[in-house]
Coordinates of C-alpha atoms and ligand atoms in Angstrom, one line a residue:
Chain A
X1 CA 7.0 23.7 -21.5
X2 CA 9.0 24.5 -24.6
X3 CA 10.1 23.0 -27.4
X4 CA 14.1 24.0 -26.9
X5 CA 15.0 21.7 -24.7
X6 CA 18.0 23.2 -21.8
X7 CA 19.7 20.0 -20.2
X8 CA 21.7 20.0 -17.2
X9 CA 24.0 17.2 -16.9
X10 CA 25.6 18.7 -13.8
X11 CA 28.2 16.2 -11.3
X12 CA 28.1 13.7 -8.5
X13 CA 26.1 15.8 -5.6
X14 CA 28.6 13.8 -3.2
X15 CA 32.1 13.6 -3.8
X16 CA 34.0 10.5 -4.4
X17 CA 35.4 7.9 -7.2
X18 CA 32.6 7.2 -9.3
X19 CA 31.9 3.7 -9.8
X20 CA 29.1 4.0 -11.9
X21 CA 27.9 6.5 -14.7
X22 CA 24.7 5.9 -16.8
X23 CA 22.6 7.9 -18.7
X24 CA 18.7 7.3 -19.0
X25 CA 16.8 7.7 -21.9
X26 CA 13.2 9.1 -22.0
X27 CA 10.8 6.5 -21.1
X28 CA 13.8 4.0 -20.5
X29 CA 14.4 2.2 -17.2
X30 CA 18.0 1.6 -15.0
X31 CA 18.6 -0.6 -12.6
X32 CA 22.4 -1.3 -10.7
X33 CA 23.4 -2.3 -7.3
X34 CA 24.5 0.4 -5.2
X35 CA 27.0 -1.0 -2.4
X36 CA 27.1 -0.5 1.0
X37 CA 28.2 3.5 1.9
X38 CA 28.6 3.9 -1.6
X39 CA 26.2 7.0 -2.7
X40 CA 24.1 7.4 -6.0
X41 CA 23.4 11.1 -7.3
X42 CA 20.2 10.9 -9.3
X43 CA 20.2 14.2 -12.3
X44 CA 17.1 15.6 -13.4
X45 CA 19.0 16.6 -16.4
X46 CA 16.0 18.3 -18.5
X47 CA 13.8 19.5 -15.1
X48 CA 10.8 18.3 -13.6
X49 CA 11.7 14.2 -14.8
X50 CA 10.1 12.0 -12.0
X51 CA 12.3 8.8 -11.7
X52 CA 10.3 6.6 -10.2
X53 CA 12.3 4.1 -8.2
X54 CA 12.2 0.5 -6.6
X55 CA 14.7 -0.5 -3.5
X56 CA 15.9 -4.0 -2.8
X57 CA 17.6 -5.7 -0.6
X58 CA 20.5 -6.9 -3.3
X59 CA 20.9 -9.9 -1.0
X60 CA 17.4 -11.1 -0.4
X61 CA 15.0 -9.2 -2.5
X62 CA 12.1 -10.4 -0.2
X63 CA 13.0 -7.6 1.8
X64 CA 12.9 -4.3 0.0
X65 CA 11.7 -0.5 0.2
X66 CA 8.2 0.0 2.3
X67 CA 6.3 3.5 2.0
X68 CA 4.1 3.2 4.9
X69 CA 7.5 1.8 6.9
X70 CA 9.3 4.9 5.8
X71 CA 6.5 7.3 6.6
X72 CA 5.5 5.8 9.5
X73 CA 9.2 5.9 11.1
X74 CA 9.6 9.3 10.3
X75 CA 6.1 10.8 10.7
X76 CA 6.1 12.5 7.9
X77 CA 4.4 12.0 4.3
X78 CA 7.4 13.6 2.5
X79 CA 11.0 12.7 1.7
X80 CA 13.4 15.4 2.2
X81 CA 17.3 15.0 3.5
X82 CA 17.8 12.8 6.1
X83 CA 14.6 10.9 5.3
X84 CA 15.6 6.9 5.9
X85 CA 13.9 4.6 2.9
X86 CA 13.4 2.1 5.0
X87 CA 12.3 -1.7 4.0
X88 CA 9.4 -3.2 4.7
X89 CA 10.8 -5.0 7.9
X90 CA 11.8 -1.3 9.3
X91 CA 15.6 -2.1 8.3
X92 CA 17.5 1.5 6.2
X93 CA 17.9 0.0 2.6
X94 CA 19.5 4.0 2.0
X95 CA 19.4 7.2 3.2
X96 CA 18.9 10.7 1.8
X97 CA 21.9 12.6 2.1
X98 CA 20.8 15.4 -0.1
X99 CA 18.7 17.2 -2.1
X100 CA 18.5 20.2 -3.7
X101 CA 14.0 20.2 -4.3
X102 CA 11.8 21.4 -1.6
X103 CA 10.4 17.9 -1.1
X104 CA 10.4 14.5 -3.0
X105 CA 7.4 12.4 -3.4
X106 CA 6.7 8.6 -2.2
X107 CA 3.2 8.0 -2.1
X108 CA 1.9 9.3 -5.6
X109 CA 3.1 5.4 -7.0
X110 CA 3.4 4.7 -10.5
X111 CA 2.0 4.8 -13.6
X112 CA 1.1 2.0 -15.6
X113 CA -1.3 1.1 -18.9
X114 CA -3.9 0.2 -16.7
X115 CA -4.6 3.3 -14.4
X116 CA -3.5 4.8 -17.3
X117 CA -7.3 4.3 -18.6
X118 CA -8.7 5.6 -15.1
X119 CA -7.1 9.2 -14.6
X120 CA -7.3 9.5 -18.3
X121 CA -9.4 7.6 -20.0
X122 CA -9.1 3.9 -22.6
X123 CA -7.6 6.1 -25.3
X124 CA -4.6 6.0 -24.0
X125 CA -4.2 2.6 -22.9
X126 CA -1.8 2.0 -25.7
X127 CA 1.2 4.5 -23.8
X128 CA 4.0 3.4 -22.0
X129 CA 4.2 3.2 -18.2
X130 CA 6.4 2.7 -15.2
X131 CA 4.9 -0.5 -14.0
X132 CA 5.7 -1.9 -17.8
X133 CA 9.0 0.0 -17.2
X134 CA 9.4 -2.0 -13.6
X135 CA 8.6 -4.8 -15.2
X136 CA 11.0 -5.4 -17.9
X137 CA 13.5 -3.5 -15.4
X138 CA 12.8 -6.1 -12.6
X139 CA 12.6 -9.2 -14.8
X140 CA 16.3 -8.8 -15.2
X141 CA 16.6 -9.8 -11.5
X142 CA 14.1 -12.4 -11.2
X143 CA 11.5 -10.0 -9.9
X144 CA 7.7 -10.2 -11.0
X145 CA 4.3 -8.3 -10.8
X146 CA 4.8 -9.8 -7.1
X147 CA 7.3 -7.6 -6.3
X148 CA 5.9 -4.2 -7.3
X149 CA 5.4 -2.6 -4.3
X150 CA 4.6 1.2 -3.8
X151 CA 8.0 3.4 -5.0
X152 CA 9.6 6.5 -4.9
X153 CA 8.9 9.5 -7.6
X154 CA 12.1 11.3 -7.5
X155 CA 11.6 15.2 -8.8
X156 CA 7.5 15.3 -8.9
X157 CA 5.8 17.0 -6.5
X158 CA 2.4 15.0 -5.0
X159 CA 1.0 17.5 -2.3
X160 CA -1.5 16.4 0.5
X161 CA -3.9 19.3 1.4
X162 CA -6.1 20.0 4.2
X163 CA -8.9 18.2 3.1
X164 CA -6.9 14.9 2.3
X165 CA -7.2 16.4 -1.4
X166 CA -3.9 15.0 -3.4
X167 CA -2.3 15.2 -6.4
X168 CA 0.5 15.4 -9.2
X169 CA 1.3 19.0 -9.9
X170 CA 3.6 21.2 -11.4
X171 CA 7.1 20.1 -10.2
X172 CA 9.4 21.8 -8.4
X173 CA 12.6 21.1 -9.8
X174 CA 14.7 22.4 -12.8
X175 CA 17.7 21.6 -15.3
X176 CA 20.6 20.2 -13.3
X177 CA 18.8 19.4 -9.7
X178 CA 19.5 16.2 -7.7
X179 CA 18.6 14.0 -5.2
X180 CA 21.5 12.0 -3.3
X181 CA 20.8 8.9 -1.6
X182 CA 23.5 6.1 0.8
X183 CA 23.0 2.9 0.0
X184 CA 22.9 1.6 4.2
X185 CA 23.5 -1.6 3.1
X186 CA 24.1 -3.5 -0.7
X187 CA 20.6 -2.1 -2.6
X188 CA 19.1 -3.3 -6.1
X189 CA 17.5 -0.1 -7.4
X190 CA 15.6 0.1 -10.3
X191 CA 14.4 3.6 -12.0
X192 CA 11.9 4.1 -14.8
X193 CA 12.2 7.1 -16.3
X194 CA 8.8 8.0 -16.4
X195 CA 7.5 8.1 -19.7
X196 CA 4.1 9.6 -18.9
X197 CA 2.7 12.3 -21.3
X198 CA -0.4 12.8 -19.6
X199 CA 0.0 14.9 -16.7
X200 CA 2.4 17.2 -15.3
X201 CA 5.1 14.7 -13.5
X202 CA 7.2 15.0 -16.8
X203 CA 6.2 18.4 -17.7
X204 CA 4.5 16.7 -20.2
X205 CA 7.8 16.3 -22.0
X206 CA 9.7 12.9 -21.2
X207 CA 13.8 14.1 -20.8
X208 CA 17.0 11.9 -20.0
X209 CA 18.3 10.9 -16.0
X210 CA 21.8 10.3 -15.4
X211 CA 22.9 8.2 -12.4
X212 CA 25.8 8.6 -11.2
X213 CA 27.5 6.4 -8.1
X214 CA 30.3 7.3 -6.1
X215 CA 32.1 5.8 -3.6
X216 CA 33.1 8.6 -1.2
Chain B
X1 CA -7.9 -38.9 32.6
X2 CA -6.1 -39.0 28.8
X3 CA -4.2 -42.0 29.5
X4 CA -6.0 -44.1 26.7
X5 CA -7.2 -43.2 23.4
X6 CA -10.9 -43.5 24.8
X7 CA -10.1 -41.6 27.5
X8 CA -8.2 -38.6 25.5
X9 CA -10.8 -38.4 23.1
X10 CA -13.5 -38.3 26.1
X11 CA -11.6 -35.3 27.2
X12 CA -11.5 -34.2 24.1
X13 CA -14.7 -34.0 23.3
X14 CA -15.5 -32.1 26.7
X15 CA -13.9 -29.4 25.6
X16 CA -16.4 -28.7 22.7
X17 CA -19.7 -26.3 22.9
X18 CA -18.1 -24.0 24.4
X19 CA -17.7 -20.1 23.6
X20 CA -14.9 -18.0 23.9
X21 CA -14.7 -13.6 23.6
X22 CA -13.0 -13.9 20.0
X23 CA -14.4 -16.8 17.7
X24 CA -16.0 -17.4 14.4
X25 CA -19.2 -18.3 14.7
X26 CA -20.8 -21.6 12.8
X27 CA -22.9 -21.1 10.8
X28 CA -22.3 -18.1 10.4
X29 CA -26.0 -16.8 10.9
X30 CA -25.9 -17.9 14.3
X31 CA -23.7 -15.2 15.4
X32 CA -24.8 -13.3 18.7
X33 CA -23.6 -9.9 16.6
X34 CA -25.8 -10.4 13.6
X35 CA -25.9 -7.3 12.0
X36 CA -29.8 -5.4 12.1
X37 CA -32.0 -6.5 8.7
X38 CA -29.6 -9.2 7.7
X39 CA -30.5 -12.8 7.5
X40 CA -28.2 -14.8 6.0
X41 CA -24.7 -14.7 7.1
X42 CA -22.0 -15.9 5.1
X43 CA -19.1 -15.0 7.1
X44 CA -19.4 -13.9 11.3
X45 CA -16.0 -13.9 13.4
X46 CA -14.9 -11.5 16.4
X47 CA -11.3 -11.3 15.6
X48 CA -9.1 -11.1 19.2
X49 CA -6.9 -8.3 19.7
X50 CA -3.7 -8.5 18.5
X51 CA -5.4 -11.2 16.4
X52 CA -5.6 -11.7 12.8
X53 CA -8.2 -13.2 10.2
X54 CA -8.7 -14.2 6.4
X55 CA -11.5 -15.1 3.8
X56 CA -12.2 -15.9 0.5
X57 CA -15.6 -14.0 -0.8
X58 CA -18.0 -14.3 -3.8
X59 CA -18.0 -11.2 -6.0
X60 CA -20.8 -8.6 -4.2
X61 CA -20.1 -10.3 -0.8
X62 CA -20.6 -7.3 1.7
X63 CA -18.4 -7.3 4.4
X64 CA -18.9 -5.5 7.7
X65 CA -16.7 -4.3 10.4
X66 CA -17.5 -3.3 14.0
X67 CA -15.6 -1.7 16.6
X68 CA -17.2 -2.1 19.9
X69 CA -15.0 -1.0 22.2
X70 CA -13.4 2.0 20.1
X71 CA -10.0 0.4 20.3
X72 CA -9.9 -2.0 17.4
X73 CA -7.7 -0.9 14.2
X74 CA -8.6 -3.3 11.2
X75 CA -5.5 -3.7 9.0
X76 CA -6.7 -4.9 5.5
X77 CA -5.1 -6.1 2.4
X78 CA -7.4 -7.4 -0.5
X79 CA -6.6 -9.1 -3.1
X80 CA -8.2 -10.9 -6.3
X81 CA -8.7 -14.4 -5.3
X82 CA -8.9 -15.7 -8.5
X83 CA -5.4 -14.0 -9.7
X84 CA -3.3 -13.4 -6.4
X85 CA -1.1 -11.5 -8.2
X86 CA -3.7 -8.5 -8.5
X87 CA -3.8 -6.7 -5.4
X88 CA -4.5 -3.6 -3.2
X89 CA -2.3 -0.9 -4.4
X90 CA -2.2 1.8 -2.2
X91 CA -0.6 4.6 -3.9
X92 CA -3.7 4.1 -6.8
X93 CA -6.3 3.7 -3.8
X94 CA -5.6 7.5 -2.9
X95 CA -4.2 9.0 -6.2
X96 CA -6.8 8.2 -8.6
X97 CA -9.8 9.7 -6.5
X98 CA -7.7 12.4 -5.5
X99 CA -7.9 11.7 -1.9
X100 CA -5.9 10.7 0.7
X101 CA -8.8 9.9 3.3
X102 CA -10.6 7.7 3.4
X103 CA -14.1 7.1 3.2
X104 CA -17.6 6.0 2.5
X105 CA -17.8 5.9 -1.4
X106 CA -13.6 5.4 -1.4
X107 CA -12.8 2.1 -3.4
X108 CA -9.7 0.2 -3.0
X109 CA -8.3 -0.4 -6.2
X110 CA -5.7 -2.6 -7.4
X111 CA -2.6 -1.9 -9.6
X112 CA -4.6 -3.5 -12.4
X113 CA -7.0 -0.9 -12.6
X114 CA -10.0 -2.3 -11.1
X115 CA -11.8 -1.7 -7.5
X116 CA -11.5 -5.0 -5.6
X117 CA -13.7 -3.9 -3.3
X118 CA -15.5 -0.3 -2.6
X119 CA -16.2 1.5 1.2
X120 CA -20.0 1.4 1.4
X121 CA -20.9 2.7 4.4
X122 CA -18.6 4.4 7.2
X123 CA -19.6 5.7 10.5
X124 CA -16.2 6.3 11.6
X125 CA -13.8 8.1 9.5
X126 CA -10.7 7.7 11.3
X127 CA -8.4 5.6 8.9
X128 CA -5.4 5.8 7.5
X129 CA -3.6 5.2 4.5
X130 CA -0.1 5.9 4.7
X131 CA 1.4 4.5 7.5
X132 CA 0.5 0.6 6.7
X133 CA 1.1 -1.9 9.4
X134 CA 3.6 -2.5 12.4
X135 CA 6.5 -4.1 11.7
X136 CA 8.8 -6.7 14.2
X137 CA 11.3 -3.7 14.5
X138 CA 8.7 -1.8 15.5
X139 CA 6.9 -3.7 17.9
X140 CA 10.3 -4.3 19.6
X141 CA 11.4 -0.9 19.7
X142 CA 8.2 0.1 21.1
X143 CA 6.7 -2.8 23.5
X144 CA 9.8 -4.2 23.9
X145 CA 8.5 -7.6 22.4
X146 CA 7.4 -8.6 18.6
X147 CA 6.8 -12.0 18.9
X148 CA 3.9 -13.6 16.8
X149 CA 3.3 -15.9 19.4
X150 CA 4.2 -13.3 22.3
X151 CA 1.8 -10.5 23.8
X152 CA 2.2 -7.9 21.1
X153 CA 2.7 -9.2 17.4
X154 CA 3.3 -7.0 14.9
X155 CA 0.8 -6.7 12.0
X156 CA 3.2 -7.7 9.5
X157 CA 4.3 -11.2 11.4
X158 CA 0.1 -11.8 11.8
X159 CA -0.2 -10.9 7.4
X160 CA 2.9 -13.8 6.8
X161 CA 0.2 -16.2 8.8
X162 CA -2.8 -15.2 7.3
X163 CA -1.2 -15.1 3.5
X164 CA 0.7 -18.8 4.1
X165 CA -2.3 -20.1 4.4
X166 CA -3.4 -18.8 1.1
X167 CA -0.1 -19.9 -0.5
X168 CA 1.0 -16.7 -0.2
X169 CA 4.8 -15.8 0.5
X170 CA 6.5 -12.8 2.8
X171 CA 7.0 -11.0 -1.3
X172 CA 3.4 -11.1 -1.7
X173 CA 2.1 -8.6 1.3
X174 CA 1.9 -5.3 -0.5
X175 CA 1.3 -2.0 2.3
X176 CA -1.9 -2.4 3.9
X177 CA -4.8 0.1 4.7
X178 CA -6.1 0.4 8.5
X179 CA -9.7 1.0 9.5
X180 CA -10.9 3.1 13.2
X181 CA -7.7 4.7 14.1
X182 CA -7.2 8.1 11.8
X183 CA -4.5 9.8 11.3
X184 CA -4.4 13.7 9.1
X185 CA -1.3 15.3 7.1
X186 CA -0.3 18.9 8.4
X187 CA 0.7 21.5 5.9
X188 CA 5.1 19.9 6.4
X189 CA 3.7 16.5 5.7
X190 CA 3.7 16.0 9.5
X191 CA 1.4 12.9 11.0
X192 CA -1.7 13.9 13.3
X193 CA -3.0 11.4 15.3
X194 CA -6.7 11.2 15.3
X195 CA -7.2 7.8 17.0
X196 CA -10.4 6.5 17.3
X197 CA -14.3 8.0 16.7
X198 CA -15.0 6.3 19.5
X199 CA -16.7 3.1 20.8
X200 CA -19.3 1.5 17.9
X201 CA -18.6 2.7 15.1
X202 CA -18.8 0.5 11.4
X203 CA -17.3 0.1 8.0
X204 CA -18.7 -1.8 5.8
X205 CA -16.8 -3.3 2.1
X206 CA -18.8 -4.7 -1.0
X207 CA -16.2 -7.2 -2.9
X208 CA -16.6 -6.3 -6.6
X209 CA -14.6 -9.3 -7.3
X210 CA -13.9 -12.7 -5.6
X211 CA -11.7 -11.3 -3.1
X212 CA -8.9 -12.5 -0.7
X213 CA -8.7 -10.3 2.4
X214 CA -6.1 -10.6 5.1
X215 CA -7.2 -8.6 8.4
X216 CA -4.8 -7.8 11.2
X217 CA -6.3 -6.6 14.2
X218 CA -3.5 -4.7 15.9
X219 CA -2.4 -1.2 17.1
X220 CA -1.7 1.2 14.3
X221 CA 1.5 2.2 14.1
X222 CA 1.6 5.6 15.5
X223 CA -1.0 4.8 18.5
X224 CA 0.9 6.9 21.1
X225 CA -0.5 5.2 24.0
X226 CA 2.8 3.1 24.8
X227 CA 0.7 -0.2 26.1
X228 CA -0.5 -2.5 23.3
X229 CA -4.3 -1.6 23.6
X230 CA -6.0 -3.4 20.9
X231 CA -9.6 -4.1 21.0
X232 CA -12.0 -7.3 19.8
X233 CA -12.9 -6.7 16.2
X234 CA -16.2 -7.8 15.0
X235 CA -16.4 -9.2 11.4
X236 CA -19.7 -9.9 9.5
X237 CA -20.7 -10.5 5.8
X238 CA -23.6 -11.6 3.5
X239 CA -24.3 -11.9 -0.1
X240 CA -25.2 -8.2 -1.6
X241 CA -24.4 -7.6 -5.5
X242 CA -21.7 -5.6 -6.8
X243 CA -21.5 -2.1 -7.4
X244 CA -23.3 -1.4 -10.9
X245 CA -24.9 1.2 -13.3
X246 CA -28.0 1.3 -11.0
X247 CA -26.1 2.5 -8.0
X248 CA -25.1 6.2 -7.8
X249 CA -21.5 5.6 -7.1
X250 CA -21.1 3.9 -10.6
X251 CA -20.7 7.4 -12.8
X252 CA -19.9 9.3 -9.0
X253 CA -16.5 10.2 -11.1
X254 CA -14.6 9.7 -14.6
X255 CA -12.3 7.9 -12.6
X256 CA -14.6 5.4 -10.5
X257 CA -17.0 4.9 -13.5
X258 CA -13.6 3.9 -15.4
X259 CA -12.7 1.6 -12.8
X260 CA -15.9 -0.4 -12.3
X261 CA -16.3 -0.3 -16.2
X262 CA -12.9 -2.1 -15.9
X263 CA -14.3 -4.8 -13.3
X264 CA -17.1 -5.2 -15.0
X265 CA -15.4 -6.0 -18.2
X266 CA -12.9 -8.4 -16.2
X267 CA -15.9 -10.5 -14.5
X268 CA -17.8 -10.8 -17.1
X269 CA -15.0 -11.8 -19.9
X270 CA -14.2 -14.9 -17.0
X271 CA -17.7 -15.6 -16.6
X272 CA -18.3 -14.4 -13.2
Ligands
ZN1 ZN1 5.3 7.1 -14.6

């Protein structure tokens, strides 16, 4: 960790028209519906920034993104290309079409005020999390505590071990890497930029995302 | 003969006292199962295969399950029953004790950072926390039917029962955990089935706070045998007390003591 901070603000990691450009602040949170075949290029513009990330179903959000579904289908506990986020009736909500980290992480979940206090203590119960970040994101959309579900941690780096020992360590990711994903069909997704200062998802130094959408 | 209303409910009533393989068991202490040293029974069911099941417990309710036959898989999904809205939270369940396996002394926490209910006592150790429940699709794909009503429901269609009765919609079934078929994480991420410990085995739950659990007794998802074996699962429960500074798991880590300081304060701020 330094204190000069090298951003990367790189391009789309899938050509096309881009329909959709944001940039994230630390600690903010996103959220956009990605169409059908249309493809979202997620930046880790300062390195090592998990984006946590919800899926929905833009047209019934009852349906929306399942770890254990998308684990389960693909046998594996990691996300890499080709991995299928699949929805918690097995249906692809988008797929990953490519990604330039080893592995990305879906079962570390998110942070929040309240386990906060449990990895690290009732000190600091006052920081910002991603379930507050979900929150205010999904309220936008009609969605509630109800619909927080287990999520994607785009750029951190959750191994399991032998011994079932797990997790957050030093990422693997840098300046300028990205993830890809397809929407499969129309997708509500929303991001908190993880604003976590406590371990080592951020590199304990919070930096912007940029999303980018094209349609290809 | 049902052809008056005397007659039907003659018939009807003929068809009482008797007992079936999978049934509750009223009261509760006068299951055949009763579990050794326990008196008073509170809850006693043997769930069916490809059955499902659902309770609401008192705080420090201790809750057993039994596999007889080693082919039972006991899909669970707790939840606050005071406050619906707090419930099992997988991804904290495995990241804040560092473990992805789980086992006697595990609890299963909820996104509000308290344990709804802690693993006790486990004779088996073959569970599995990643790959949830089956879903319709899945079912389909594999047995070639998914019906709820059919021969081989999927876990999922048995949870939308089980919660509806609770008031509980589709959006409130959060990824469940699954009890006496294991699975293990290679060094790729890669799934290995472990299946079963074998025929007999026991977990046993303590609710640390009133507690909604949904139960779905169905084959885990990556079961690899490609007929629907399921097994009878045997549930029993009684009035214990919840975990507290007396019992060693209280201060077993900075991160359980946390948590049950966290339930404690909860219960005892509503007057539980
Ligand atoms: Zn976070």
């Amino acid at each position: 960790m330094t204190s000069t901070m090298s951003l990367d603000w790189s391009e789309p990691l899938v050509p096309g028209e881009v329909v959709l450009d944001d940039r994230v602040a630390p600690n903010a949170s996103w959220s956009a519906v990605v169409r059908a075949g249309h493809v979202l290029t997620i930046v880790d513009v300062g390195g090592n920034q998990s984006g946590d990330c919800l899926l929905y179903n833009a047209a019934d959000t009852e349906e929306r993104y399942s770890v254990p579904d998308t684990l389960a289908w693909q046998g594996n506990a990691y996300v890499r290309t080709d991995t299928v986020l699949r929805s918690n009736l097995g249906n692809p909500l988008m797929t990953v079409v490519g990604n330039e980290i080893d592995r990305q992480d879906t079962i570390g979940g998110a942070c929040s005020k309240e386990s906060n206090t449990l990895r690290y203590g009732h000190h600091v119960m006052f920081h910002h999390g991603c379930r507050e970040n979900f929150l205010s994101e999904g309220a936008k959309h009609g969605l509630g505590l109800r619909d927080l579900v287990s999520n994607l941690n785009w750029f951190m780096n959750v191994p399991v071990e032998a011994d079932g020992a797990l997790g957050i360590v030093d990422g693997m990711s840098a300046p300028g890497k990205r993830v890809a994903v397809r929407a499969d069909t129309d997708v509500l997704v929303l991001v908190s930029n993880c604003p976590q200062m406590n371990n080592p998802c951020n590199d304990f130094n919070p930096t912007p995302l940029r999303m980018i959408v094209v349609s290809p | 003969m049902t052809d008056s209303v005397l007659n039907a409910r003659a018939d009807a009533r003929a068809r009482g006292g008797q007992t079936s393989e999978w049934m509750p068991y009223l009261p509760a202490s006068s299951s055949p199962y009763r579990p050794l040293g326990v008196e008073a029974l509170t809850w006693a069911e043997t769930v069916a295969p490809g059955g499902y099941t659902h309770k609401v417990l008192a705080r420090g309710t201790r809750i057993r399950f039994d596999d007889p036959t080693g082919d039972a898989c006991a899909h669970v999904i707790v939840y606050n029953a005071l406050e619906t809205v707090e419930r099992l939270n997988v991804a904290d369940t495995v990241k804040i004790p560092w473990q992805a396996y789980l086992g006697a002394g595990h609890p299963l926490l909820s996104g509000d950072g308290r344990v709804l209910a802690t693993i006790v006592e486990d004779t088996s150790g073959h569970h599995d926390a990643f790959c949830g429940t089956t879903t319709e699709a899945w079912n389909q794909r594999k047995y070639g039917d998914a019906r709820p009503e059919g021969p081989s429901p999927a876990g999922r269609s048995l949870f939308v029962k089980a919660a509806a009765k609770h008031g509980l919609a589709p959006r409130d079934l959060p990824p469940s955990v699954s009890f006496f078929q294991g699975i293990r994480v290679d060094a790729d991420g890669a799934f290995e089935w472990r299946g079963s410990a074998g025929e007999g085995t026991s977990v046993e739950l303590l609710a640390e706070l009133p507690l909604l659990i949904l139960v779905a007794n169905v084959p885990h998802p990556l079961d690899p045998r490609p007929d629907y074996v399921a097994g009878p699962l045997r549930v029993h429960a009684w009035r214990s007390a919840p975990t507290g500074p007396d019992d060693d798991r209280f201060q077993a880590t900075p991160e359980a003591h946390r948590a049950y300081l966290n339930t404690i304060d909860y219960a005892e701020a509503r007057g539980l």
